[in-house]
Amino acid sequence: MNSSGLFFALFTSNVMKGGKTVWIDVAFSGGGVKAFAFPGAIEVLEQAGFQFKRTAGTSAGAIVAALLASGYTSEEVKKVMETMEPGKLLDSPERIRFPFYRWLRVYFKMGIFSGHSLENWLKDLFAAKGVTQFSDLPPGALRVVVSDLSKGKMAVLPDDLKDYGIDPGSFSVARAVRMSAGLPFFFEPVSLYDGNGERSLMVDGGILSNFPIWIFDDEEKVLPVRPFLGLQTIDDEEIDRIPKKIKNAADMFRGLFSAMHEAHDKKTISKLKGSNILFIPVKHIETKDFDITRNEREQLYKLGADQARKFLKKWTY
């Protein structure tokens, strides 16, 4: 076990035995509707005595991270997830059903859906806790990962907003999270302009880093500032360890996309998987399954809780 894993094990053992609260940092992976599993795991962690000092996330994980950073409890996050209607966040005009119009929209707008409904939904959620911009949060409480397609680089918000000539504290939390969840071709990219007036198209952070646990893994330090944990949903191929089969161009595109969003994270995942990562294996539910049923949501919630309980049982030294 590495030093950070031992540090975490010691803290966990003390929490489980003594019942005292321990503050930790937590990172959430992307995964679309699979994120319905996160509230179950969060609830178990809270019941075990953990509270979250700093959060980080990509895509759907950024939504959960931002809710926690804004002051939502696990019970409140669960209620948000139970009552949300994913289909209503797609703000599509009626004519979007016509393939030709959809193609035109993707070509000119670079996304089928504008993302306005998603951003407004997020604004309302954060505003309910008094959060509008990053300065409304404690310093360093939230980081979300976004991909800058124009510059070909990853951006961590709010930290990297200064590179675009933007005051990090004044930037909208809802807009940052909406950018992180902006699946390419599905949602329109968000434009940011740097100090030279050059436009950057910002999309889903999962393209370059789908699981930003590395944000809390500082290799220069022997021990982290505090214990940190990553929650990652994994799919059928990862669960069954099935190599990706490339038979045609479509398979090749999926393989390229998968390689891009996993490459940056794999070194950290390999290093920490025995200690700091709570894996949640999700089968038979796709990332973009916006028609997910209430029963499927409840099953994901239970799955997250069950996996967290199993994980906590291993934390002994």
PDB file of C-alpha atoms in Angstrom:
ATOM      1  CA  MET A   1       0.000   0.000   0.000  1.00  0.00           C
ATOM      2  CA  ASN A   2       1.383   3.446  -0.906  1.00  0.00           C
ATOM      3  CA  SER A   3       1.822   6.201   1.686  1.00  0.00           C
ATOM      4  CA  SER A   4      -1.424   8.004   0.824  1.00  0.00           C
ATOM      5  CA  GLY A   5      -3.303   4.696   0.941  1.00  0.00           C
ATOM      6  CA  LEU A   6      -1.901   3.918   4.407  1.00  0.00           C
ATOM      7  CA  PHE A   7      -2.731   7.444   5.557  1.00  0.00           C
ATOM      8  CA  PHE A   8      -6.303   6.950   4.346  1.00  0.00           C
ATOM      9  CA  ALA A   9      -6.569   3.512   5.978  1.00  0.00           C
ATOM     10  CA  LEU A  10      -5.462   4.889   9.332  1.00  0.00           C
ATOM     11  CA  PHE A  11      -8.007   7.676   9.180  1.00  0.00           C
ATOM     12  CA  THR A  12     -10.792   5.316   8.093  1.00  0.00           C
ATOM     13  CA  SER A  13     -10.082   2.900  10.894  1.00  0.00           C
ATOM     14  CA  ASN A  14     -10.264   5.724  13.430  1.00  0.00           C
ATOM     15  CA  VAL A  15     -13.524   7.002  11.984  1.00  0.00           C
ATOM     16  CA  MET A  16     -15.202   3.598  11.949  1.00  0.00           C
ATOM     17  CA  LYS A  17     -14.155   2.834  15.518  1.00  0.00           C
ATOM     18  CA  GLY A  18     -14.440   6.233  17.162  1.00  0.00           C
ATOM     19  CA  GLY A  19     -17.363   7.760  15.294  1.00  0.00           C
ATOM     20  CA  LYS A  20     -15.668  11.137  14.834  1.00  0.00           C
ATOM     21  CA  THR A  21     -15.925  13.256  11.711  1.00  0.00           C
ATOM     22  CA  VAL A  22     -13.017  13.298   9.273  1.00  0.00           C
ATOM     23  CA  TRP A  23     -12.758  15.733   6.394  1.00  0.00           C
ATOM     24  CA  ILE A  24     -11.687  14.278   3.058  1.00  0.00           C
ATOM     25  CA  ASP A  25     -11.309  15.399  -0.551  1.00  0.00           C
ATOM     26  CA  VAL A  26     -13.333  13.530  -3.162  1.00  0.00           C
ATOM     27  CA  ALA A  27     -13.276  13.257  -6.966  1.00  0.00           C
ATOM     28  CA  PHE A  28     -16.060  11.943  -9.198  1.00  0.00           C
ATOM     29  CA  SER A  29     -15.757  10.411 -12.650  1.00  0.00           C
ATOM     30  CA  GLY A  30     -17.917  11.181 -15.648  1.00  0.00           C
ATOM     31  CA  GLY A  31     -20.440   8.624 -16.795  1.00  0.00           C
ATOM     32  CA  GLY A  32     -23.694  10.360 -17.712  1.00  0.00           C
ATOM     33  CA  VAL A  33     -26.747   8.839 -16.067  1.00  0.00           C
ATOM     34  CA  LYS A  34     -24.528   6.295 -14.302  1.00  0.00           C
ATOM     35  CA  ALA A  35     -23.894   9.121 -11.836  1.00  0.00           C
ATOM     36  CA  PHE A  36     -27.208   8.177 -10.196  1.00  0.00           C
ATOM     37  CA  ALA A  37     -25.040   5.666  -8.278  1.00  0.00           C
ATOM     38  CA  PHE A  38     -22.988   8.390  -6.586  1.00  0.00           C
ATOM     39  CA  PRO A  39     -25.597   9.596  -4.034  1.00  0.00           C
ATOM     40  CA  GLY A  40     -25.848   6.085  -2.577  1.00  0.00           C
ATOM     41  CA  ALA A  41     -22.099   5.932  -2.037  1.00  0.00           C
ATOM     42  CA  ILE A  42     -22.040   9.466  -0.633  1.00  0.00           C
ATOM     43  CA  GLU A  43     -24.736   8.603   1.899  1.00  0.00           C
ATOM     44  CA  VAL A  44     -22.748   5.623   3.203  1.00  0.00           C
ATOM     45  CA  LEU A  45     -19.597   7.737   3.454  1.00  0.00           C
ATOM     46  CA  GLU A  46     -21.465  10.415   5.406  1.00  0.00           C
ATOM     47  CA  GLN A  47     -22.920   7.793   7.739  1.00  0.00           C
ATOM     48  CA  ALA A  48     -19.378   6.512   8.335  1.00  0.00           C
ATOM     49  CA  GLY A  49     -18.332   9.967   9.528  1.00  0.00           C
ATOM     50  CA  PHE A  50     -16.792  11.515   6.419  1.00  0.00           C
ATOM     51  CA  GLN A  51     -17.408  15.092   5.291  1.00  0.00           C
ATOM     52  CA  PHE A  52     -16.122  16.620   2.074  1.00  0.00           C
ATOM     53  CA  LYS A  53     -13.648  19.510   2.209  1.00  0.00           C
ATOM     54  CA  ARG A  54     -12.795  19.755  -1.491  1.00  0.00           C
ATOM     55  CA  THR A  55     -14.492  18.176  -4.483  1.00  0.00           C
ATOM     56  CA  ALA A  56     -13.561  17.658  -8.113  1.00  0.00           C
ATOM     57  CA  GLY A  57     -15.346  16.112 -11.053  1.00  0.00           C
ATOM     58  CA  THR A  58     -15.765  15.703 -14.756  1.00  0.00           C
ATOM     59  CA  SER A  59     -19.024  15.819 -16.702  1.00  0.00           C
ATOM     60  CA  ALA A  60     -21.810  14.195 -14.634  1.00  0.00           C
ATOM     61  CA  GLY A  61     -19.280  13.866 -11.833  1.00  0.00           C
ATOM     62  CA  ALA A  62     -18.809  17.640 -11.952  1.00  0.00           C
ATOM     63  CA  ILE A  63     -22.524  18.069 -11.236  1.00  0.00           C
ATOM     64  CA  VAL A  64     -22.315  15.889  -8.120  1.00  0.00           C
ATOM     65  CA  ALA A  65     -19.070  17.555  -7.004  1.00  0.00           C
ATOM     66  CA  ALA A  66     -20.614  21.016  -7.381  1.00  0.00           C
ATOM     67  CA  LEU A  67     -23.730  20.040  -5.425  1.00  0.00           C
ATOM     68  CA  LEU A  68     -21.593  18.850  -2.510  1.00  0.00           C
ATOM     69  CA  ALA A  69     -19.359  21.925  -2.666  1.00  0.00           C
ATOM     70  CA  SER A  70     -22.483  24.109  -2.583  1.00  0.00           C
ATOM     71  CA  GLY A  71     -23.610  22.501   0.666  1.00  0.00           C
ATOM     72  CA  TYR A  72     -25.958  19.749  -0.439  1.00  0.00           C
ATOM     73  CA  THR A  73     -26.099  16.684   1.811  1.00  0.00           C
ATOM     74  CA  SER A  74     -26.287  13.145   0.458  1.00  0.00           C
ATOM     75  CA  GLU A  75     -30.021  13.077   1.179  1.00  0.00           C
ATOM     76  CA  GLU A  76     -30.523  16.315  -0.750  1.00  0.00           C
ATOM     77  CA  VAL A  77     -28.380  15.090  -3.656  1.00  0.00           C
ATOM     78  CA  LYS A  78     -30.495  11.947  -3.797  1.00  0.00           C
ATOM     79  CA  LYS A  79     -33.672  14.031  -3.922  1.00  0.00           C
ATOM     80  CA  VAL A  80     -32.238  16.133  -6.755  1.00  0.00           C
ATOM     81  CA  MET A  81     -31.403  13.006  -8.722  1.00  0.00           C
ATOM     82  CA  GLU A  82     -34.777  11.416  -8.008  1.00  0.00           C
ATOM     83  CA  THR A  83     -36.774  14.415  -9.182  1.00  0.00           C
ATOM     84  CA  MET A  84     -34.690  15.489 -12.174  1.00  0.00           C
ATOM     85  CA  GLU A  85     -36.104  14.759 -15.611  1.00  0.00           C
ATOM     86  CA  PRO A  86     -33.105  14.263 -17.935  1.00  0.00           C
ATOM     87  CA  GLY A  87     -35.194  14.628 -21.080  1.00  0.00           C
ATOM     88  CA  LYS A  88     -36.250  18.156 -20.100  1.00  0.00           C
ATOM     89  CA  LEU A  89     -32.616  19.261 -19.907  1.00  0.00           C
ATOM     90  CA  LEU A  90     -32.179  18.780 -23.651  1.00  0.00           C
ATOM     91  CA  ASP A  91     -34.192  21.888 -24.694  1.00  0.00           C
ATOM     92  CA  SER A  92     -34.814  20.656 -28.236  1.00  0.00           C
ATOM     93  CA  PRO A  93     -37.256  22.292 -30.653  1.00  0.00           C
ATOM     94  CA  GLU A  94     -39.905  20.029 -32.143  1.00  0.00           C
ATOM     95  CA  ARG A  95     -38.205  20.023 -35.526  1.00  0.00           C
ATOM     96  CA  ILE A  96     -35.116  18.387 -34.016  1.00  0.00           C
ATOM     97  CA  ARG A  97     -36.806  15.067 -34.697  1.00  0.00           C
ATOM     98  CA  PHE A  98     -36.143  15.537 -38.417  1.00  0.00           C
ATOM     99  CA  PRO A  99     -32.742  14.044 -39.319  1.00  0.00           C
ATOM    100  CA  PHE A 100     -31.903  16.779 -41.854  1.00  0.00           C
ATOM    101  CA  TYR A 101     -32.503  19.580 -39.355  1.00  0.00           C
ATOM    102  CA  ARG A 102     -30.508  17.697 -36.751  1.00  0.00           C
ATOM    103  CA  TRP A 103     -27.618  17.392 -39.199  1.00  0.00           C
ATOM    104  CA  LEU A 104     -27.793  21.115 -40.007  1.00  0.00           C
ATOM    105  CA  ARG A 105     -27.791  22.016 -36.332  1.00  0.00           C
ATOM    106  CA  VAL A 106     -24.786  19.814 -35.595  1.00  0.00           C
ATOM    107  CA  TYR A 107     -22.951  21.250 -38.601  1.00  0.00           C
ATOM    108  CA  PHE A 108     -23.559  24.926 -37.829  1.00  0.00           C
ATOM    109  CA  LYS A 109     -24.065  24.927 -34.044  1.00  0.00           C
ATOM    110  CA  MET A 110     -21.772  21.933 -33.380  1.00  0.00           C
ATOM    111  CA  GLY A 111     -24.370  20.376 -31.090  1.00  0.00           C
ATOM    112  CA  ILE A 112     -27.916  19.012 -31.259  1.00  0.00           C
ATOM    113  CA  PHE A 113     -28.932  20.734 -28.013  1.00  0.00           C
ATOM    114  CA  SER A 114     -28.053  24.237 -26.835  1.00  0.00           C
ATOM    115  CA  GLY A 115     -27.425  23.330 -23.185  1.00  0.00           C
ATOM    116  CA  HIS A 116     -29.422  26.339 -21.927  1.00  0.00           C
ATOM    117  CA  SER A 117     -31.936  24.213 -20.028  1.00  0.00           C
ATOM    118  CA  LEU A 118     -29.146  22.246 -18.361  1.00  0.00           C
ATOM    119  CA  GLU A 119     -27.353  25.429 -17.300  1.00  0.00           C
ATOM    120  CA  ASN A 120     -30.545  27.054 -15.989  1.00  0.00           C
ATOM    121  CA  TRP A 121     -31.379  23.924 -13.996  1.00  0.00           C
ATOM    122  CA  LEU A 122     -27.918  24.034 -12.437  1.00  0.00           C
ATOM    123  CA  LYS A 123     -28.220  27.754 -11.683  1.00  0.00           C
ATOM    124  CA  ASP A 124     -31.421  27.166  -9.742  1.00  0.00           C
ATOM    125  CA  LEU A 125     -29.901  24.314  -7.751  1.00  0.00           C
ATOM    126  CA  PHE A 126     -26.813  26.279  -6.739  1.00  0.00           C
ATOM    127  CA  ALA A 127     -28.761  29.484  -6.081  1.00  0.00           C
ATOM    128  CA  ALA A 128     -30.898  27.566  -3.569  1.00  0.00           C
ATOM    129  CA  LYS A 129     -27.703  27.290  -1.480  1.00  0.00           C
ATOM    130  CA  GLY A 130     -26.626  30.870  -2.094  1.00  0.00           C
ATOM    131  CA  VAL A 131     -24.050  29.955  -4.730  1.00  0.00           C
ATOM    132  CA  THR A 132     -23.816  31.814  -8.020  1.00  0.00           C
ATOM    133  CA  GLN A 133     -20.118  32.255  -8.751  1.00  0.00           C
ATOM    134  CA  PHE A 134     -16.935  30.609  -7.531  1.00  0.00           C
ATOM    135  CA  SER A 135     -16.287  33.344  -4.968  1.00  0.00           C
ATOM    136  CA  ASP A 136     -19.422  32.132  -3.155  1.00  0.00           C
ATOM    137  CA  LEU A 137     -17.598  28.861  -2.388  1.00  0.00           C
ATOM    138  CA  PRO A 138     -14.707  28.362   0.048  1.00  0.00           C
ATOM    139  CA  PRO A 139     -11.344  28.689  -1.744  1.00  0.00           C
ATOM    140  CA  GLY A 140     -10.439  25.462  -3.537  1.00  0.00           C
ATOM    141  CA  ALA A 141     -13.754  23.806  -2.640  1.00  0.00           C
ATOM    142  CA  LEU A 142     -14.585  22.847  -6.230  1.00  0.00           C
ATOM    143  CA  ARG A 143     -12.642  22.058  -9.380  1.00  0.00           C
ATOM    144  CA  VAL A 144     -14.182  20.895 -12.634  1.00  0.00           C
ATOM    145  CA  VAL A 145     -12.395  19.626 -15.723  1.00  0.00           C
ATOM    146  CA  VAL A 146     -13.162  21.048 -19.172  1.00  0.00           C
ATOM    147  CA  SER A 147     -11.628  20.378 -22.600  1.00  0.00           C
ATOM    148  CA  ASP A 148     -10.472  23.336 -24.711  1.00  0.00           C
ATOM    149  CA  LEU A 149     -10.806  22.072 -28.284  1.00  0.00           C
ATOM    150  CA  SER A 150      -9.339  25.208 -29.838  1.00  0.00           C
ATOM    151  CA  LYS A 151      -6.102  25.090 -27.862  1.00  0.00           C
ATOM    152  CA  GLY A 152      -6.059  21.308 -27.627  1.00  0.00           C
ATOM    153  CA  LYS A 153      -5.642  21.256 -23.877  1.00  0.00           C
ATOM    154  CA  MET A 154      -7.380  20.473 -20.622  1.00  0.00           C
ATOM    155  CA  ALA A 155      -8.560  23.274 -18.343  1.00  0.00           C
ATOM    156  CA  VAL A 156      -9.285  22.974 -14.627  1.00  0.00           C
ATOM    157  CA  LEU A 157     -11.849  25.543 -13.516  1.00  0.00           C
ATOM    158  CA  PRO A 158     -11.795  27.937 -11.808  1.00  0.00           C
ATOM    159  CA  ASP A 159      -7.973  27.821 -11.583  1.00  0.00           C
ATOM    160  CA  ASP A 160      -7.253  28.147 -15.318  1.00  0.00           C
ATOM    161  CA  LEU A 161      -9.797  30.898 -16.022  1.00  0.00           C
ATOM    162  CA  LYS A 162      -7.033  33.478 -15.545  1.00  0.00           C
ATOM    163  CA  ASP A 163      -5.483  32.147 -18.771  1.00  0.00           C
ATOM    164  CA  TYR A 164      -8.588  33.435 -20.558  1.00  0.00           C
ATOM    165  CA  GLY A 165      -8.445  36.846 -18.930  1.00  0.00           C
ATOM    166  CA  ILE A 166     -11.332  35.970 -16.607  1.00  0.00           C
ATOM    167  CA  ASP A 167     -11.469  36.599 -12.876  1.00  0.00           C
ATOM    168  CA  PRO A 168     -11.949  33.055 -11.473  1.00  0.00           C
ATOM    169  CA  GLY A 169     -14.052  34.233  -8.551  1.00  0.00           C
ATOM    170  CA  SER A 170     -16.579  36.025 -10.761  1.00  0.00           C
ATOM    171  CA  PHE A 171     -17.260  33.077 -13.075  1.00  0.00           C
ATOM    172  CA  SER A 172     -20.589  31.227 -12.939  1.00  0.00           C
ATOM    173  CA  VAL A 173     -20.398  27.827 -11.253  1.00  0.00           C
ATOM    174  CA  ALA A 174     -23.352  26.628 -13.333  1.00  0.00           C
ATOM    175  CA  ARG A 175     -21.628  27.604 -16.581  1.00  0.00           C
ATOM    176  CA  ALA A 176     -18.407  25.849 -15.582  1.00  0.00           C
ATOM    177  CA  VAL A 177     -20.287  22.644 -14.743  1.00  0.00           C
ATOM    178  CA  ARG A 178     -22.386  22.885 -17.919  1.00  0.00           C
ATOM    179  CA  MET A 179     -19.149  23.124 -19.943  1.00  0.00           C
ATOM    180  CA  SER A 180     -17.695  20.101 -18.173  1.00  0.00           C
ATOM    181  CA  ALA A 181     -20.861  18.130 -19.029  1.00  0.00           C
ATOM    182  CA  GLY A 182     -21.013  19.371 -22.624  1.00  0.00           C
ATOM    183  CA  LEU A 183     -20.748  16.095 -24.537  1.00  0.00           C
ATOM    184  CA  PRO A 184     -19.422  16.947 -28.039  1.00  0.00           C
ATOM    185  CA  PHE A 185     -22.023  16.997 -30.837  1.00  0.00           C
ATOM    186  CA  PHE A 186     -24.698  16.418 -28.196  1.00  0.00           C
ATOM    187  CA  PHE A 187     -24.495  19.876 -26.560  1.00  0.00           C
ATOM    188  CA  GLU A 188     -23.198  23.028 -28.220  1.00  0.00           C
ATOM    189  CA  PRO A 189     -19.681  24.044 -27.156  1.00  0.00           C
ATOM    190  CA  VAL A 190     -19.338  27.112 -24.912  1.00  0.00           C
ATOM    191  CA  SER A 191     -17.101  29.917 -26.170  1.00  0.00           C
ATOM    192  CA  LEU A 192     -14.444  31.546 -23.996  1.00  0.00           C
ATOM    193  CA  TYR A 193     -12.154  34.338 -25.170  1.00  0.00           C
ATOM    194  CA  ASP A 194      -8.615  34.871 -23.925  1.00  0.00           C
ATOM    195  CA  GLY A 195      -6.851  38.187 -23.391  1.00  0.00           C
ATOM    196  CA  ASN A 196      -5.991  38.387 -27.112  1.00  0.00           C
ATOM    197  CA  GLY A 197      -9.605  37.938 -28.140  1.00  0.00           C
ATOM    198  CA  GLU A 198      -8.993  34.419 -29.415  1.00  0.00           C
ATOM    199  CA  ARG A 199     -11.990  32.133 -29.127  1.00  0.00           C
ATOM    200  CA  SER A 200     -11.815  28.761 -27.427  1.00  0.00           C
ATOM    201  CA  LEU A 201     -14.525  26.143 -27.741  1.00  0.00           C
ATOM    202  CA  MET A 202     -15.029  24.417 -24.383  1.00  0.00           C
ATOM    203  CA  VAL A 203     -16.593  20.946 -24.208  1.00  0.00           C
ATOM    204  CA  ASP A 204     -16.898  17.902 -21.966  1.00  0.00           C
ATOM    205  CA  GLY A 205     -13.842  17.428 -19.765  1.00  0.00           C
ATOM    206  CA  GLY A 206     -14.187  13.669 -20.193  1.00  0.00           C
ATOM    207  CA  ILE A 207     -12.500  13.887 -23.581  1.00  0.00           C
ATOM    208  CA  LEU A 208      -9.153  14.463 -21.861  1.00  0.00           C
ATOM    209  CA  SER A 209      -9.719  13.392 -18.252  1.00  0.00           C
ATOM    210  CA  ASN A 210     -12.808  11.483 -17.235  1.00  0.00           C
ATOM    211  CA  PHE A 211     -11.687  10.815 -13.652  1.00  0.00           C
ATOM    212  CA  PRO A 212      -9.709  13.723 -12.142  1.00  0.00           C
ATOM    213  CA  ILE A 213      -8.540  12.067  -8.939  1.00  0.00           C
ATOM    214  CA  TRP A 214      -5.047  13.222  -9.940  1.00  0.00           C
ATOM    215  CA  ILE A 215      -6.051  16.715  -8.769  1.00  0.00           C
ATOM    216  CA  PHE A 216      -5.634  15.515  -5.179  1.00  0.00           C
ATOM    217  CA  ASP A 217      -2.651  13.232  -5.774  1.00  0.00           C
ATOM    218  CA  ASP A 218       0.374  15.471  -5.366  1.00  0.00           C
ATOM    219  CA  GLU A 219       3.401  13.272  -6.039  1.00  0.00           C
ATOM    220  CA  GLU A 220       5.768  15.895  -4.638  1.00  0.00           C
ATOM    221  CA  LYS A 221       4.374  15.383  -1.138  1.00  0.00           C
ATOM    222  CA  VAL A 222       4.958  12.304   1.002  1.00  0.00           C
ATOM    223  CA  LEU A 223       1.450  12.594   2.418  1.00  0.00           C
ATOM    224  CA  PRO A 224      -1.575  14.448   1.036  1.00  0.00           C
ATOM    225  CA  VAL A 225      -3.041  17.490   2.771  1.00  0.00           C
ATOM    226  CA  ARG A 226      -5.868  15.210   3.947  1.00  0.00           C
ATOM    227  CA  PRO A 227      -7.238  11.818   2.911  1.00  0.00           C
ATOM    228  CA  PHE A 228      -8.751  11.776  -0.557  1.00  0.00           C
ATOM    229  CA  LEU A 229     -11.058   9.383  -2.353  1.00  0.00           C
ATOM    230  CA  GLY A 230     -12.191   8.839  -5.934  1.00  0.00           C
ATOM    231  CA  LEU A 231     -15.578   7.465  -6.986  1.00  0.00           C
ATOM    232  CA  GLN A 232     -15.531   5.956 -10.458  1.00  0.00           C
ATOM    233  CA  THR A 233     -18.278   4.216 -12.433  1.00  0.00           C
ATOM    234  CA  ILE A 234     -16.995   1.485 -14.722  1.00  0.00           C
ATOM    235  CA  ASP A 235     -18.856  -0.206 -17.577  1.00  0.00           C
ATOM    236  CA  ASP A 236     -19.377  -3.733 -18.853  1.00  0.00           C
ATOM    237  CA  GLU A 237     -16.057  -4.034 -20.728  1.00  0.00           C
ATOM    238  CA  GLU A 238     -14.059  -2.785 -17.743  1.00  0.00           C
ATOM    239  CA  ILE A 239     -15.985  -5.049 -15.351  1.00  0.00           C
ATOM    240  CA  ASP A 240     -15.485  -8.174 -17.455  1.00  0.00           C
ATOM    241  CA  ARG A 241     -11.998  -7.087 -18.602  1.00  0.00           C
ATOM    242  CA  ILE A 242     -13.017  -7.504 -22.243  1.00  0.00           C
ATOM    243  CA  PRO A 243     -10.574  -6.003 -24.770  1.00  0.00           C
ATOM    244  CA  LYS A 244     -12.242  -3.604 -27.204  1.00  0.00           C
ATOM    245  CA  LYS A 245     -12.935  -5.242 -30.559  1.00  0.00           C
ATOM    246  CA  ILE A 246     -12.264  -2.959 -33.523  1.00  0.00           C
ATOM    247  CA  LYS A 247     -14.106  -4.255 -36.584  1.00  0.00           C
ATOM    248  CA  ASN A 248     -15.040  -1.075 -38.442  1.00  0.00           C
ATOM    249  CA  ALA A 249     -14.648   2.701 -38.513  1.00  0.00           C
ATOM    250  CA  ALA A 250     -17.367   3.221 -35.907  1.00  0.00           C
ATOM    251  CA  ASP A 251     -15.590   0.859 -33.506  1.00  0.00           C
ATOM    252  CA  MET A 252     -12.328   2.648 -34.245  1.00  0.00           C
ATOM    253  CA  PHE A 253     -13.894   6.039 -33.409  1.00  0.00           C
ATOM    254  CA  ARG A 254     -15.215   4.701 -30.100  1.00  0.00           C
ATOM    255  CA  GLY A 255     -11.822   3.191 -29.356  1.00  0.00           C
ATOM    256  CA  LEU A 256     -10.040   6.469 -30.100  1.00  0.00           C
ATOM    257  CA  PHE A 257     -12.451   8.417 -27.886  1.00  0.00           C
ATOM    258  CA  SER A 258     -12.040   5.899 -25.079  1.00  0.00           C
ATOM    259  CA  ALA A 259      -8.249   6.010 -25.353  1.00  0.00           C
ATOM    260  CA  MET A 260      -8.261   9.833 -25.248  1.00  0.00           C
ATOM    261  CA  HIS A 261     -10.362  10.198 -22.136  1.00  0.00           C
ATOM    262  CA  GLU A 262      -8.626   7.386 -20.258  1.00  0.00           C
ATOM    263  CA  ALA A 263      -4.988   8.088 -21.140  1.00  0.00           C
ATOM    264  CA  HIS A 264      -4.379  10.991 -18.739  1.00  0.00           C
ATOM    265  CA  ASP A 265      -5.973   9.227 -15.781  1.00  0.00           C
ATOM    266  CA  LYS A 266      -4.644   5.679 -16.113  1.00  0.00           C
ATOM    267  CA  LYS A 267      -1.318   6.238 -14.364  1.00  0.00           C
ATOM    268  CA  THR A 268      -3.009   7.645 -11.260  1.00  0.00           C
ATOM    269  CA  ILE A 269      -5.764   5.001 -11.333  1.00  0.00           C
ATOM    270  CA  SER A 270      -3.166   2.234 -11.531  1.00  0.00           C
ATOM    271  CA  LYS A 271      -1.250   3.760  -8.635  1.00  0.00           C
ATOM    272  CA  LEU A 272      -4.255   4.267  -6.345  1.00  0.00           C
ATOM    273  CA  LYS A 273      -6.767   1.559  -7.238  1.00  0.00           C
ATOM    274  CA  GLY A 274      -5.810  -0.577  -4.263  1.00  0.00           C
ATOM    275  CA  SER A 275      -6.444   2.174  -1.742  1.00  0.00           C
ATOM    276  CA  ASN A 276      -8.151   5.388  -2.763  1.00  0.00           C
ATOM    277  CA  ILE A 277     -10.643   4.442  -5.493  1.00  0.00           C
ATOM    278  CA  LEU A 278     -14.173   3.231  -4.951  1.00  0.00           C
ATOM    279  CA  PHE A 279     -15.191   1.493  -8.175  1.00  0.00           C
ATOM    280  CA  ILE A 280     -18.916   1.251  -8.986  1.00  0.00           C
ATOM    281  CA  PRO A 281     -19.548  -1.395 -11.678  1.00  0.00           C
ATOM    282  CA  VAL A 282     -22.573  -0.397 -13.769  1.00  0.00           C
ATOM    283  CA  LYS A 283     -23.892  -2.918 -16.274  1.00  0.00           C
ATOM    284  CA  HIS A 284     -26.511  -2.518 -18.986  1.00  0.00           C
ATOM    285  CA  ILE A 285     -26.999   1.243 -18.586  1.00  0.00           C
ATOM    286  CA  GLU A 286     -25.554   3.577 -21.182  1.00  0.00           C
ATOM    287  CA  THR A 287     -24.064   7.006 -20.474  1.00  0.00           C
ATOM    288  CA  LYS A 288     -26.688   8.807 -22.613  1.00  0.00           C
ATOM    289  CA  ASP A 289     -29.720   6.783 -21.500  1.00  0.00           C
ATOM    290  CA  PHE A 290     -31.841   9.845 -20.724  1.00  0.00           C
ATOM    291  CA  ASP A 291     -34.950   7.665 -20.601  1.00  0.00           C
ATOM    292  CA  ILE A 292     -33.663   5.973 -17.446  1.00  0.00           C
ATOM    293  CA  THR A 293     -36.566   4.737 -15.321  1.00  0.00           C
ATOM    294  CA  ARG A 294     -37.235   5.428 -11.641  1.00  0.00           C
ATOM    295  CA  ASN A 295     -36.550   1.778 -10.907  1.00  0.00           C
ATOM    296  CA  GLU A 296     -33.182   1.933 -12.674  1.00  0.00           C
ATOM    297  CA  ARG A 297     -32.270   5.057 -10.704  1.00  0.00           C
ATOM    298  CA  GLU A 298     -33.086   3.303  -7.449  1.00  0.00           C
ATOM    299  CA  GLN A 299     -31.023   0.288  -8.488  1.00  0.00           C
ATOM    300  CA  LEU A 300     -28.046   2.555  -9.238  1.00  0.00           C
ATOM    301  CA  TYR A 301     -28.454   4.300  -5.887  1.00  0.00           C
ATOM    302  CA  LYS A 302     -28.480   0.931  -4.100  1.00  0.00           C
ATOM    303  CA  LEU A 303     -25.479  -0.225  -6.133  1.00  0.00           C
ATOM    304  CA  GLY A 304     -23.476   2.832  -5.080  1.00  0.00           C
ATOM    305  CA  ALA A 305     -24.379   2.292  -1.427  1.00  0.00           C
ATOM    306  CA  ASP A 306     -23.525  -1.419  -1.550  1.00  0.00           C
ATOM    307  CA  GLN A 307     -20.152  -0.791  -3.189  1.00  0.00           C
ATOM    308  CA  ALA A 308     -19.306   1.891  -0.617  1.00  0.00           C
ATOM    309  CA  ARG A 309     -20.080  -0.488   2.275  1.00  0.00           C
ATOM    310  CA  LYS A 310     -17.851  -3.161   0.725  1.00  0.00           C
ATOM    311  CA  PHE A 311     -15.105  -0.614   0.210  1.00  0.00           C
ATOM    312  CA  LEU A 312     -15.229   0.615   3.795  1.00  0.00           C
ATOM    313  CA  LYS A 313     -14.881  -2.936   5.100  1.00  0.00           C
ATOM    314  CA  LYS A 314     -11.492  -3.203   3.386  1.00  0.00           C
ATOM    315  CA  TRP A 315     -10.136  -0.093   5.056  1.00  0.00           C
ATOM    316  CA  THR A 316      -8.203  -1.630   7.903  1.00  0.00           C
ATOM    317  CA  TYR A 317      -4.482  -1.752   8.664  1.00  0.00           C
TER     318      TYR A 317
END
